[in-house]
Short mmCIF file of C-alpha atoms and ligand atoms in Angstrom, two decimals:
data_model
loop_
_atom_site.label_atom_id
_atom_site.label_comp_id
_atom_site.label_asym_id
_atom_site.label_seq_id
_atom_site.Cartn_x
_atom_site.Cartn_y
_atom_site.Cartn_z
CA MET A 1 107.63 97.53 0.18
CA LYS A 2 104.72 97.54 2.60
CA LYS A 3 105.09 96.78 6.28
CA TYR A 4 103.23 93.43 6.19
CA ASP A 5 102.91 90.66 3.63
CA TYR A 6 99.32 89.97 4.76
CA LEU A 7 96.52 91.89 6.38
CA ILE A 8 93.92 89.49 7.76
CA VAL A 9 90.52 91.00 8.47
CA GLY A 10 88.82 88.96 11.19
CA SER A 11 90.41 86.75 13.87
CA GLY A 12 87.86 83.91 13.65
CA LEU A 13 88.85 80.36 12.75
CA PHE A 14 89.37 81.09 9.05
CA GLY A 15 91.56 84.12 9.67
CA ALA A 16 93.52 82.38 12.44
CA VAL A 17 94.31 79.26 10.37
CA PHE A 18 95.37 81.43 7.43
CA ALA A 19 97.57 83.50 9.75
CA ARG A 20 99.26 80.35 11.13
CA GLN A 21 100.05 79.05 7.64
CA ALA A 22 101.37 82.43 6.46
CA VAL A 23 103.59 82.93 9.52
CA ASP A 24 104.92 79.39 9.16
CA SER A 25 105.87 80.25 5.57
CA GLY A 26 107.94 83.16 6.84
CA LYS A 27 105.39 85.89 6.07
CA SER A 28 104.64 88.92 8.24
CA VAL A 29 100.98 89.16 9.25
CA LEU A 30 98.72 91.78 10.79
CA VAL A 31 95.31 90.56 12.02
CA ILE A 32 92.62 93.18 12.66
CA GLU A 33 89.41 92.39 14.52
CA LYS A 34 86.41 94.56 15.19
CA ARG A 35 85.40 92.80 18.42
CA ASP A 36 87.37 93.32 21.62
CA HIS A 37 88.70 89.75 21.55
CA THR A 38 90.05 87.23 19.03
CA GLY A 39 88.46 83.94 17.95
CA GLY A 40 85.19 85.08 16.34
CA ASN A 41 82.33 82.80 17.34
CA LEU A 42 84.66 80.28 18.98
CA HIS A 43 85.61 82.70 21.72
CA CYS A 44 85.21 81.45 25.31
CA LYS A 45 84.88 83.62 28.38
CA ASN A 46 86.24 82.14 31.58
CA ILE A 47 83.76 82.48 34.45
CA ASN A 48 84.86 80.93 37.75
CA GLY A 49 87.02 78.36 35.97
CA ILE A 50 84.32 77.41 33.45
CA ASN A 51 84.91 78.07 29.73
CA VAL A 52 81.68 79.69 28.60
CA HIS A 53 80.99 79.39 24.85
CA GLU A 54 79.96 83.01 24.43
CA TYR A 55 78.49 82.68 20.94
CA GLY A 56 76.70 79.36 21.26
CA ALA A 57 77.79 75.77 21.94
CA HIS A 58 80.69 74.66 19.75
CA ILE A 59 81.53 70.99 19.39
CA PHE A 60 84.37 70.07 17.08
CA HIS A 61 83.67 67.04 14.90
CA THR A 62 85.12 65.82 11.63
CA ASN A 63 85.67 62.83 9.39
CA ASN A 64 88.89 64.28 8.05
CA ARG A 65 91.90 62.86 9.88
CA MET A 66 94.24 65.52 8.57
CA VAL A 67 91.95 68.27 9.96
CA TRP A 68 91.63 66.41 13.28
CA GLU A 69 95.41 66.18 13.59
CA TYR A 70 95.89 69.82 12.61
CA PHE A 71 93.41 70.93 15.29
CA ASN A 72 94.97 68.70 17.96
CA LYS A 73 98.46 69.96 17.19
CA TYR A 74 97.42 73.36 18.55
CA ALA A 75 94.82 72.32 21.16
CA GLU A 76 94.29 68.77 22.33
CA CYS A 77 90.68 67.59 22.37
CA ASN A 78 89.01 65.73 25.23
CA ARG A 79 86.63 62.78 24.69
CA TYR A 80 83.40 64.83 24.76
CA THR A 81 80.59 63.23 22.77
CA ASN A 82 77.53 65.33 22.11
CA SER A 83 74.39 63.59 23.41
CA PRO A 84 71.80 66.33 23.85
CA VAL A 85 68.37 65.65 25.28
CA ALA A 86 65.03 67.17 24.32
CA ASN A 87 62.59 68.50 26.90
CA TYR A 88 59.00 68.56 25.63
CA LYS A 89 56.76 69.95 28.36
CA GLY A 90 58.74 68.06 31.00
CA GLU A 91 59.04 64.80 29.04
CA ILE A 92 62.69 63.93 28.36
CA TYR A 93 63.79 62.31 25.07
CA ASN A 94 67.23 61.35 23.77
CA LEU A 95 68.54 62.94 20.59
CA PRO A 96 69.25 62.34 17.80
CA PHE A 97 66.17 60.23 17.07
CA ASN A 98 67.16 56.70 17.98
CA MET A 99 65.90 53.58 19.77
CA ASN A 100 66.01 55.35 23.15
CA THR A 101 63.73 58.08 21.73
CA PHE A 102 61.35 55.55 20.17
CA ASN A 103 61.20 53.51 23.37
CA ARG A 104 60.30 56.58 25.42
CA MET A 105 57.74 57.74 22.84
CA TRP A 106 55.89 54.46 22.18
CA GLY A 107 57.31 51.81 24.51
CA VAL A 108 58.72 49.87 21.53
CA VAL A 109 61.81 47.77 22.25
CA THR A 110 63.11 46.34 18.97
CA PRO A 111 64.13 48.15 15.78
CA GLU A 112 61.45 46.25 13.90
CA GLN A 113 58.72 47.50 16.26
CA ALA A 114 60.02 51.05 15.89
CA LYS A 115 60.07 50.83 12.10
CA ARG A 116 56.52 49.50 12.05
CA LYS A 117 55.33 52.40 14.21
CA ILE A 118 57.07 55.01 12.07
CA ASP A 119 55.86 53.40 8.82
CA GLU A 120 52.26 53.56 10.07
CA GLN A 121 52.65 57.26 10.84
CA ARG A 122 54.47 58.34 7.72
CA ALA A 123 52.03 56.70 5.34
CA ILE A 124 50.02 59.93 5.27
CA ILE A 125 52.72 61.50 3.05
CA ASN A 126 52.51 59.63 -0.24
CA HIS A 127 54.29 62.11 -2.51
CA GLU A 128 57.70 63.83 -2.68
CA PRO A 129 57.86 66.10 0.45
CA ARG A 130 57.21 69.73 -0.55
CA ASN A 131 58.24 71.41 2.69
CA LEU A 132 59.88 70.76 6.05
CA GLU A 133 56.68 69.49 7.70
CA GLU A 134 56.13 66.85 5.03
CA GLN A 135 59.82 65.92 4.99
CA ALA A 136 59.86 65.45 8.77
CA ILE A 137 56.68 63.37 8.86
CA SER A 138 57.92 61.17 6.03
CA LEU A 139 61.19 60.67 7.96
CA VAL A 140 59.98 60.00 11.52
CA GLY A 141 56.17 60.10 11.60
CA VAL A 142 53.65 62.45 13.20
CA ASP A 143 54.41 61.97 16.94
CA ILE A 144 58.10 62.82 16.74
CA TYR A 145 57.39 65.66 14.35
CA THR A 146 54.80 67.14 16.73
CA LYS A 147 56.77 66.77 19.97
CA LEU A 148 60.39 67.13 18.91
CA ILE A 149 60.56 69.02 15.62
CA LYS A 150 57.67 71.40 14.97
CA GLY A 151 58.03 73.80 17.90
CA TYR A 152 61.83 73.87 17.91
CA THR A 153 62.07 74.48 14.18
CA GLU A 154 59.40 77.20 14.12
CA LYS A 155 61.19 79.02 16.95
CA GLN A 156 64.59 78.60 15.31
CA TRP A 157 63.60 79.85 11.87
CA GLY A 158 60.77 82.22 12.80
CA ARG A 159 58.35 80.70 10.31
CA ASP A 160 55.89 77.88 9.98
CA CYS A 161 57.25 74.43 9.08
CA THR A 162 55.05 74.39 5.98
CA GLN A 163 56.90 77.52 4.77
CA LEU A 164 60.41 76.10 5.26
CA PRO A 165 62.48 74.09 2.76
CA ALA A 166 62.70 70.33 3.33
CA PHE A 167 66.53 70.22 3.24
CA ILE A 168 66.98 71.77 6.75
CA ILE A 169 65.78 68.61 8.43
CA LYS A 170 67.85 66.23 6.30
CA ARG A 171 70.79 67.07 8.59
CA LEU A 172 69.17 65.24 11.52
CA PRO A 173 70.19 61.60 11.79
CA VAL A 174 67.58 58.86 12.45
CA ARG A 175 68.99 55.67 13.92
CA TYR A 176 67.53 52.27 14.69
CA THR A 177 70.20 51.63 17.33
CA TYR A 178 70.50 52.66 21.00
CA ASP A 179 73.13 55.31 20.15
CA ASN A 180 72.77 58.83 21.56
CA ASN A 181 75.85 60.27 19.82
CA TYR A 182 74.55 63.30 17.90
CA PHE A 183 77.23 63.24 15.21
CA ASN A 184 78.17 60.54 12.71
CA ASP A 185 81.74 61.79 12.29
CA ARG A 186 84.68 59.62 13.27
CA TYR A 187 86.42 62.30 15.43
CA GLN A 188 84.82 64.56 18.04
CA GLY A 189 85.83 66.58 21.10
CA ILE A 190 86.26 69.91 22.88
CA PRO A 191 89.71 71.51 23.17
CA ILE A 192 91.01 71.06 26.71
CA GLY A 193 91.09 74.54 28.24
CA GLY A 194 88.54 75.87 25.72
CA TYR A 195 88.76 77.28 22.21
CA ASN A 196 90.95 80.24 23.19
CA VAL A 197 93.87 77.81 23.54
CA LEU A 198 93.46 76.92 19.87
CA ILE A 199 93.05 80.48 18.63
CA ASP A 200 96.00 81.81 20.68
CA ALA A 201 98.27 79.09 19.27
CA LEU A 202 97.13 79.78 15.71
CA LEU A 203 97.70 83.52 16.08
CA GLU A 204 101.12 83.26 17.68
CA GLY A 205 103.62 85.22 15.61
CA SER A 206 101.02 87.57 14.08
CA ASP A 207 100.52 91.19 15.15
CA ILE A 208 96.96 91.80 16.35
CA GLU A 209 94.83 94.92 16.61
CA LEU A 210 91.44 94.64 18.32
CA GLY A 211 88.44 96.96 18.08
CA VAL A 212 89.14 97.94 14.46
CA ASP A 213 86.51 97.80 11.72
CA TYR A 214 88.28 97.38 8.39
CA ASN A 215 85.40 98.79 6.38
CA GLU A 216 85.64 102.08 8.24
CA ASN A 217 89.45 102.35 7.98
CA ARG A 218 90.15 100.75 4.66
CA GLU A 219 92.68 103.13 3.18
CA LYS A 220 94.87 103.07 6.24
CA TYR A 221 95.00 99.28 6.47
CA ASP A 222 95.22 98.63 2.73
CA ALA A 223 98.37 100.72 2.70
CA LEU A 224 99.97 98.49 5.34
CA ALA A 225 99.98 95.14 3.53
CA GLU A 226 100.70 93.61 0.12
CA ARG A 227 97.80 91.13 0.21
CA ILE A 228 94.51 90.98 2.13
CA VAL A 229 92.41 88.15 3.53
CA TYR A 230 88.86 89.28 4.25
CA THR A 231 86.52 87.22 6.50
CA GLY A 232 83.73 89.74 7.22
CA THR A 233 80.32 89.91 5.50
CA ILE A 234 80.67 90.19 1.75
CA ASP A 235 77.79 92.65 1.30
CA SER A 236 79.33 95.11 3.78
CA TYR A 237 82.66 94.90 1.88
CA TYR A 238 80.81 96.22 -1.18
CA ARG A 239 78.85 98.73 0.90
CA TYR A 240 75.58 96.87 0.18
CA ARG A 241 75.54 98.12 -3.42
CA PHE A 242 73.21 95.34 -4.63
CA GLY A 243 71.22 95.15 -1.36
CA LYS A 244 71.57 93.41 2.01
CA LEU A 245 71.92 89.70 2.58
CA GLU A 246 69.65 88.23 5.28
CA TYR A 247 70.72 86.33 8.40
CA ARG A 248 69.16 84.70 11.44
CA SER A 249 70.55 85.96 14.69
CA LEU A 250 70.53 84.68 18.28
CA ARG A 251 70.33 86.24 21.69
CA PHE A 252 72.20 84.60 24.57
CA GLU A 253 71.19 85.02 28.18
CA THR A 254 73.91 83.75 30.50
CA VAL A 255 73.50 83.28 34.26
CA GLU A 256 75.75 81.98 37.03
CA LEU A 257 74.05 79.63 39.48
CA GLU A 258 75.15 78.65 42.97
CA GLU A 259 74.56 74.97 42.38
CA GLU A 260 76.88 72.29 41.17
CA ASN A 261 74.88 70.64 38.41
CA TYR A 262 71.84 72.30 36.85
CA GLN A 263 70.75 69.90 34.11
CA GLY A 264 73.20 66.98 34.08
CA VAL A 265 74.16 67.38 30.41
CA ALA A 266 75.69 70.13 28.24
CA VAL A 267 72.74 70.68 25.90
CA VAL A 268 68.97 70.49 26.50
CA ASN A 269 66.68 71.41 23.58
CA TYR A 270 63.25 72.83 24.50
CA THR A 271 61.10 71.53 21.70
CA ASP A 272 57.68 72.98 22.56
CA ARG A 273 56.50 76.18 20.84
CA GLU A 274 55.63 78.06 24.06
CA THR A 275 59.06 78.12 25.78
CA PRO A 276 60.66 81.17 24.14
CA PHE A 277 64.24 79.81 24.01
CA THR A 278 65.40 76.83 21.93
CA ARG A 279 68.05 75.43 24.24
CA ILE A 280 69.93 75.69 27.52
CA ILE A 281 73.67 75.08 27.53
CA GLU A 282 75.43 74.13 30.78
CA HIS A 283 79.02 74.87 29.83
CA LYS A 284 80.93 72.93 32.50
CA HIS A 285 79.79 69.60 31.04
CA PHE A 286 81.81 70.20 27.85
CA GLU A 287 84.95 69.74 29.93
CA TYR A 288 83.66 67.53 32.76
CA GLY A 289 83.95 70.44 35.19
CA THR A 290 83.69 69.79 38.92
CA GLN A 291 83.46 73.42 40.13
CA PRO A 292 81.05 74.09 43.02
CA ALA A 293 78.97 76.53 40.91
CA THR A 294 77.73 76.46 37.31
CA VAL A 295 77.00 78.74 34.34
CA ILE A 296 74.06 78.25 31.97
CA THR A 297 73.03 80.04 28.78
CA ARG A 298 69.54 80.26 27.32
CA GLU A 299 69.56 80.67 23.54
CA TYR A 300 66.80 82.73 21.92
CA PRO A 301 66.45 82.85 18.14
CA ALA A 302 66.08 86.34 16.68
CA GLU A 303 65.49 88.05 13.36
CA TRP A 304 68.75 89.73 12.34
CA ARG A 305 68.90 93.53 12.23
CA GLU A 306 71.86 95.82 11.61
CA GLY A 307 74.13 95.96 14.67
CA MET A 308 73.36 92.36 15.71
CA GLU A 309 75.74 89.47 15.07
CA PRO A 310 74.85 87.64 11.82
CA TYR A 311 74.88 83.97 12.89
CA TYR A 312 73.16 81.89 10.23
CA PRO A 313 72.97 82.78 6.53
CA VAL A 314 69.43 82.38 5.13
CA ASN A 315 70.41 80.33 2.11
CA ASP A 316 67.14 80.64 0.20
CA GLU A 317 67.05 81.34 -3.53
CA ALA A 318 66.68 85.14 -3.26
CA ASN A 319 69.68 85.46 -0.91
CA GLN A 320 71.80 83.00 -2.87
CA SER A 321 71.31 84.89 -6.09
CA LEU A 322 72.18 88.19 -4.36
CA TYR A 323 75.27 86.51 -2.92
CA ARG A 324 76.35 85.35 -6.38
CA LYS A 325 76.39 88.95 -7.60
CA TYR A 326 78.79 89.91 -4.80
CA ALA A 327 80.88 86.76 -5.35
CA GLU A 328 81.42 87.75 -8.99
CA LEU A 329 82.93 91.04 -7.88
CA ALA A 330 85.03 89.31 -5.22
CA ALA A 331 86.51 86.90 -7.78
CA LYS A 332 87.92 89.89 -9.67
CA GLU A 333 89.65 91.55 -6.72
CA PRO A 334 93.36 91.59 -7.56
CA ARG A 335 94.81 91.30 -4.05
CA THR A 336 92.01 90.28 -1.70
CA ILE A 337 91.08 86.70 -0.79
CA PHE A 338 87.58 86.12 0.63
CA GLY A 339 87.04 83.26 3.07
CA GLY A 340 84.94 81.90 5.94
CA ARG A 341 81.25 81.80 6.71
CA LEU A 342 80.54 85.53 6.33
CA ALA A 343 82.56 86.27 3.21
CA GLU A 344 81.26 83.11 1.49
CA TYR A 345 77.73 83.41 2.95
CA LYS A 346 77.76 79.75 3.85
CA TYR A 347 76.76 77.52 6.77
CA TYR A 348 80.22 76.18 7.56
CA ASP A 349 81.12 73.82 10.41
CA MET A 350 84.56 74.35 11.96
CA ASP A 351 86.20 71.40 10.22
CA LYS A 352 85.08 72.68 6.83
CA VAL A 353 86.40 76.15 7.67
CA ILE A 354 89.80 74.67 8.54
CA GLU A 355 89.82 72.64 5.30
CA SER A 356 88.95 75.69 3.27
CA ALA A 357 91.49 77.98 4.98
CA LEU A 358 94.27 75.40 4.55
CA GLN A 359 93.38 74.99 0.89
CA LYS A 360 93.26 78.72 0.18
CA ALA A 361 96.46 79.36 2.14
CA SER A 362 98.33 76.63 0.32
CA GLU A 363 97.24 77.96 -3.12
CA GLU A 364 98.13 81.49 -2.09
CA LEU A 365 101.46 80.77 -0.42
CA ALA A 366 102.75 78.29 -2.99
CA GLY A 367 103.49 81.02 -5.49
CA ARG A 368 105.14 83.44 -3.07
P1 LIG B 401 83.72 84.07 12.40
O1 LIG B 401 83.91 83.22 13.59
O2 LIG B 401 82.45 84.81 12.27
O3 LIG B 401 84.94 85.10 12.33
C1 LIG B 401 84.90 86.29 11.56
C2 LIG B 401 85.59 87.38 12.38
O4 LIG B 401 85.74 88.55 11.57
C3 LIG B 401 84.77 87.80 13.59
O5 LIG B 401 85.58 87.79 14.73
C4 LIG B 401 84.31 89.21 13.24
O6 LIG B 401 84.16 90.04 14.38
C5 LIG B 401 85.43 89.70 12.35
N1 LIG B 401 85.02 90.75 11.42
C6 LIG B 401 83.94 90.74 10.61
N2 LIG B 401 83.89 91.89 9.89
C7 LIG B 401 84.97 92.62 10.23
C8 LIG B 401 85.45 93.89 9.84
N3 LIG B 401 84.81 94.64 8.93
N4 LIG B 401 86.59 94.37 10.42
C9 LIG B 401 87.26 93.64 11.36
N5 LIG B 401 86.84 92.40 11.77
C10 LIG B 401 85.71 91.90 11.21
N6 LIG B 401 80.65 74.56 14.02
C11 LIG B 401 81.00 73.31 14.41
O7 LIG B 401 81.86 72.69 13.77
N7 LIG B 401 80.43 72.74 15.52
C12 LIG B 401 79.49 73.38 16.27
O8 LIG B 401 79.01 72.83 17.27
C13 LIG B 401 79.10 74.69 15.87
N8 LIG B 401 78.16 75.35 16.57
C14 LIG B 401 77.80 76.61 16.19
C15 LIG B 401 76.83 77.26 16.94
C16 LIG B 401 76.43 78.54 16.58
C17 LIG B 401 75.38 79.25 17.40
C18 LIG B 401 77.01 79.16 15.43
C19 LIG B 401 76.57 80.55 15.00
C20 LIG B 401 77.98 78.51 14.68
C21 LIG B 401 78.38 77.22 15.04
N9 LIG B 401 79.37 76.54 14.34
C22 LIG B 401 79.72 75.27 14.72
C23 LIG B 401 80.06 77.16 13.17
C24 LIG B 401 81.36 77.91 13.57
O9 LIG B 401 81.03 78.97 14.43
C25 LIG B 401 82.05 78.44 12.31
O10 LIG B 401 82.44 77.37 11.49
C26 LIG B 401 83.30 79.31 12.56
O11 LIG B 401 83.13 80.19 13.63
C27 LIG B 401 83.58 80.10 11.30
O12 LIG B 401 84.76 80.87 11.43
P2 LIG B 401 84.94 82.15 10.53
O13 LIG B 401 86.32 82.64 10.74
O14 LIG B 401 84.52 81.87 9.13
O15 LIG B 401 83.86 83.21 11.05
N1 LIG B 402 65.82 70.20 15.06
C1 LIG B 402 64.61 69.88 15.65
N2 LIG B 402 64.59 69.49 16.97
C2 LIG B 402 65.72 69.40 17.70
C3 LIG B 402 66.96 69.71 17.09
C4 LIG B 402 66.98 70.11 15.77
O1 LIG B 402 63.57 69.96 15.01
O2 LIG B 402 65.64 69.05 18.90
C5 LIG B 402 65.80 70.61 13.63
C6 LIG B 402 65.65 72.12 13.47
O3 LIG B 402 64.87 72.34 12.30
C7 LIG B 402 67.07 72.60 13.24
C8 LIG B 402 67.64 71.44 12.43
O4 LIG B 402 67.02 70.29 12.97
O5 LIG B 402 67.10 73.82 12.55
C9 LIG B 402 69.17 71.31 12.53
O6 LIG B 402 69.52 71.22 13.87
P1 LIG B 402 71.01 71.09 14.36
O7 LIG B 402 70.99 71.08 15.85
O8 LIG B 402 71.64 69.97 13.64
O9 LIG B 402 71.69 72.41 13.79
P2 LIG B 402 72.13 73.77 14.47
O10 LIG B 402 70.88 74.43 14.98
O11 LIG B 402 73.10 73.45 15.56
O12 LIG B 402 72.73 74.49 13.32
#
């Protein structure tokens, strides 16, 4: 008999949801985490009463009522609706692309006028789009592509829009209504008190050790538990035996300002090529803060190198086929379950991570 039923490697959302389900089924759980705090990329740092999203802005949104209710059981969401604005050389446009954007861009007032304008501009692409530039122009025309997409995208991905796959831009909604809500999902909000409230509630009842890297202490921790849930990078689990997967990283520059309201909205995207950062987040607006001071974060895209946080998987063909080789090995592991965005090398929103963790936990726990 080992000391714990489950060892969970990583205290991010996947690990925390799994831990909650296991503890609720009467299992004993040890969570180990290499950072000095729990929560993974959801972690918030409280600065002068403001919950600062330390690893980038996180807005919870979902179409799945069961996931919404699960989330709200542990941390109640406020009514935050993401309505970012774009700043192109001082000109301000609403996002996502909608009638407010088209009105500001061309002075058009009705949906029909906007459609006519976009149709004129997209006529130059008369074949199936072969790259992101062609996809964007065929979706919204040349003006919006030039002012709101090209610079932002090239900064974000570190390559020219003609060298990027078309699918990246298919995520962006285009609307012929005056609706600045960024997401189409039915439910949306920010947990009142920040994401740490959620993570703390999910981890209640589990033992936690911080500052421990599983891959450097494997024998010790394997000996402590019957079964293992691993949420770190899959290539590091296998000591990079087939090669390294690629990621995009980010650098965050956070400053406290002695003013009440810096930009009037939580998220401003800087869409020109020259400004080196992609966006500025003013954290207090996620929770309608009224503090006398404010905290802002500039977000700079960066090529990932060892030692940096791996934020976005680069899901191109070469990386996907490398990932599949690791996934084949993972499928054969007798007592380790792999889950979450690093172990599955997948761009996962929070709601999808919760769905996946609940699914895997229910399959796992049903038989035990
Ligand atoms: P993680 O949060 O990465 O957790 C993994 C944990 O495992 C980490 O704490 C890590 O330190 C730990 N770990 C890794 N290796 C080891 C090891 N060897 N030993 C011990 N511990 C280890 N989703 C949304 O729904 N809405 C948003 O607005 C949104 N915005 C985002 C913005 C940014 C900039 C990024 C990067 C992501 C965003 N996401 C958003 C996605 C969201 O962050 C993820 O869905 C979620 O964090 C995934 O949880 P996870 O547990 O899979 O991974
Ligand atoms: N994008 C853009 N201009 C913007 C915002 C987004 O061109 O003002 C493009 C960009 O290519 C980005 C993609 O849309 O990579 C997806 O952006 P989104 O904000 O949905 O995703 P995130 O960066 O939060 O993962």
